[in-house]
Amino acid sequence: MAHTIPLALPVEFVDKYAIDLTARSSDGWVFAHVGAEFGPGGDMYVLSRLWRYKPRGEEAEDPAQQSVSAWLVARHPADGDGTPAAFAVFLTPRRYSEFGDASDLDLAVLPDGNVALTGTPDATYLLDGALTRVLRSYTTQPRWSARGAYVLGDPFATRLKATPGGRLLCLVAEYGLRRDANLAPNLIALTDEALTAERRPPLRAIAALSASPVPQDAEADAYISCDGQEPGMVPRPAPGLAETLWPPRFSRPGHGLGRPVPLSEDRFVVPLFGRLHRGGTRGNDFAFVLMDDSGKVLGQLEGMDRWRDSPYTGGCYQVVADPARGRIFHLNRYGLYAWSADGTLLAKVPTDDKPFTLLKNFALLGCGPDGELLLVQEKQNLLVRLPVPHDGLVEGLAPAIATGLAVFGKQRPAIKKQWTQVEWRWTYRPAPGRLHFL
């Protein structure tokens, strides 16, 4: 049966920064949920972001008057009632500092139980599984300037996910992509060793979005190798994915990489997207590529039309995998899609049909250990673990989703009675020692 929990904020955090729970996005407020993963013991980790703008908030000393850019990690125990067993507040500075500044963070739980937060540009923050402290920060200078010397630092990855066997599938940024002087994800890489607080393992690049970004100092990629060569990134994996899928004469430059996910130990799903346009991007290029661990393109996830199934409407770019059962899922404003490991479309649940129109209010965060989908109701800040069939997905996906949505609707009133909320923004009071400001 589906199970629903609120994604709540600690009262102490709300009080410290005088967070107005009635604020709207037009007031300079963002509260969004980014990802969810499970640890080795079955605990669920959820990453959310809270952003609050205040005029002159960067200089203010009073927390109530400060602009806030916080990434929130909640650990929900496997046998819990929805109350987080631990909660970490990870503040990212609005100005670059020695600790590093990252945007667009993502969540990964490592095989040893530690938690990794990764973001642009190749910033990796390693947290202990109890969410009590930052074990290590691997960061780099985010921008190049002709006025000063470039400081490499010790970056690692912009994105990473653990494979079933414990390897790390990573996205690594490079300068010069799209003729830009900033870092942007370009390389897909693997590591066969563990990432720890003591050691940053070497990476082996298996594919690249672009095989020829603007020339750069080889030292900037000194921990990455390619094709058995010594580290230094000469040569890069070629041909580039963008050039292979969309030759320049048929498309405009400016493609980008989404978040790759492992489907098995040697098979991955790599999302690629086209350039975003102010006037709307629906109908533009996109592809969910199947790739093996040597970087060979095996095909694409089938059955999606560039217009009728566009992920650009609403910015629905997430693809999730269920490695134990060899399945892939994607949810956007037009449907919920399920594929087999070879890319065959098994089922599509259209969001134009009742009761599935409710899916337009949800985002897909991940898959659970039993194959259930982790969906978040974005406006109501409710996460539902929705079971789907292990077998017979072709006929069984739509009925399972309908049943799960009905259960969600019945559980929601009970949650409102049990929890404190203002405008669907939930709060709770953690037990002593369970809230940590990192």
mmCIF file with all atom_site columns, C-alpha atoms in Angstrom, residues 3 17 33 39 73 77 85 94 97 103 126 132 141 158 162 202 209 221 243 310 317 339 358 361 376 378:
data_model
loop_
_atom_site.group_PDB
_atom_site.id
_atom_site.type_symbol
_atom_site.label_atom_id
_atom_site.label_alt_id
_atom_site.label_comp_id
_atom_site.label_asym_id
_atom_site.label_entity_id
_atom_site.label_seq_id
_atom_site.pdbx_PDB_ins_code
_atom_site.Cartn_x
_atom_site.Cartn_y
_atom_site.Cartn_z
_atom_site.occupancy
_atom_site.B_iso_or_equiv
_atom_site.pdbx_formal_charge
_atom_site.auth_seq_id
_atom_site.auth_comp_id
_atom_site.auth_asym_id
_atom_site.auth_atom_id
_atom_site.pdbx_PDB_model_num
ATOM 1  C CA . HIS A 1 3   ? 2.648  5.399  2.241   1.00 0.00 ? 3   HIS A CA 1
ATOM 2  C CA . TYR A 1 17  ? 15.794 32.636 10.250  1.00 0.00 ? 17  TYR A CA 1
ATOM 3  C CA . HIS A 1 33  ? 12.616 18.775 -3.167  1.00 0.00 ? 33  HIS A CA 1
ATOM 4  C CA . GLY A 1 39  ? 21.102 3.886  2.735   1.00 0.00 ? 39  GLY A CA 1
ATOM 5  C CA . VAL A 1 73  ? 18.955 16.666 4.260   1.00 0.00 ? 73  VAL A CA 1
ATOM 6  C CA . PRO A 1 77  ? 14.329 5.610  9.514   1.00 0.00 ? 77  PRO A CA 1
ATOM 7  C CA . ALA A 1 85  ? 15.668 10.727 12.806  1.00 0.00 ? 85  ALA A CA 1
ATOM 8  C CA . ARG A 1 94  ? 26.044 33.485 -1.707  1.00 0.00 ? 94  ARG A CA 1
ATOM 9  C CA . SER A 1 97  ? 34.592 31.193 -0.216  1.00 0.00 ? 97  SER A CA 1
ATOM 10 C CA . SER A 1 103 ? 24.594 25.421 -6.988  1.00 0.00 ? 103 SER A CA 1
ATOM 11 C CA . LEU A 1 126 ? 30.988 14.217 2.012   1.00 0.00 ? 126 LEU A CA 1
ATOM 12 C CA . THR A 1 132 ? 26.242 15.280 12.089  1.00 0.00 ? 132 THR A CA 1
ATOM 13 C CA . GLN A 1 141 ? 37.439 27.632 -8.303  1.00 0.00 ? 141 GLN A CA 1
ATOM 14 C CA . THR A 1 158 ? 29.331 17.552 -10.386 1.00 0.00 ? 158 THR A CA 1
ATOM 15 C CA . ALA A 1 162 ? 26.698 4.450  -6.913  1.00 0.00 ? 162 ALA A CA 1
ATOM 16 C CA . PRO A 1 202 ? 40.962 8.515  -9.837  1.00 0.00 ? 202 PRO A CA 1
ATOM 17 C CA . LEU A 1 209 ? 29.133 15.434 -24.418 1.00 0.00 ? 209 LEU A CA 1
ATOM 18 C CA . ASP A 1 221 ? 41.936 17.295 -15.248 1.00 0.00 ? 221 ASP A CA 1
ATOM 19 C CA . GLU A 1 243 ? 27.798 15.258 -32.308 1.00 0.00 ? 243 GLU A CA 1
ATOM 20 C CA . SER A 1 310 ? 8.478  16.774 -24.118 1.00 0.00 ? 310 SER A CA 1
ATOM 21 C CA . TYR A 1 317 ? 14.328 16.167 -16.433 1.00 0.00 ? 317 TYR A CA 1
ATOM 22 C CA . TRP A 1 339 ? 10.973 1.014  -19.878 1.00 0.00 ? 339 TRP A CA 1
ATOM 23 C CA . LEU A 1 358 ? -3.141 14.415 -10.518 1.00 0.00 ? 358 LEU A CA 1
ATOM 24 C CA . ASN A 1 361 ? 1.306  17.963 -9.515  1.00 0.00 ? 361 ASN A CA 1
ATOM 25 C CA . VAL A 1 376 ? 6.583  14.270 -4.193  1.00 0.00 ? 376 VAL A CA 1
ATOM 26 C CA . GLU A 1 378 ? 5.382  19.709 -5.063  1.00 0.00 ? 378 GLU A CA 1
#
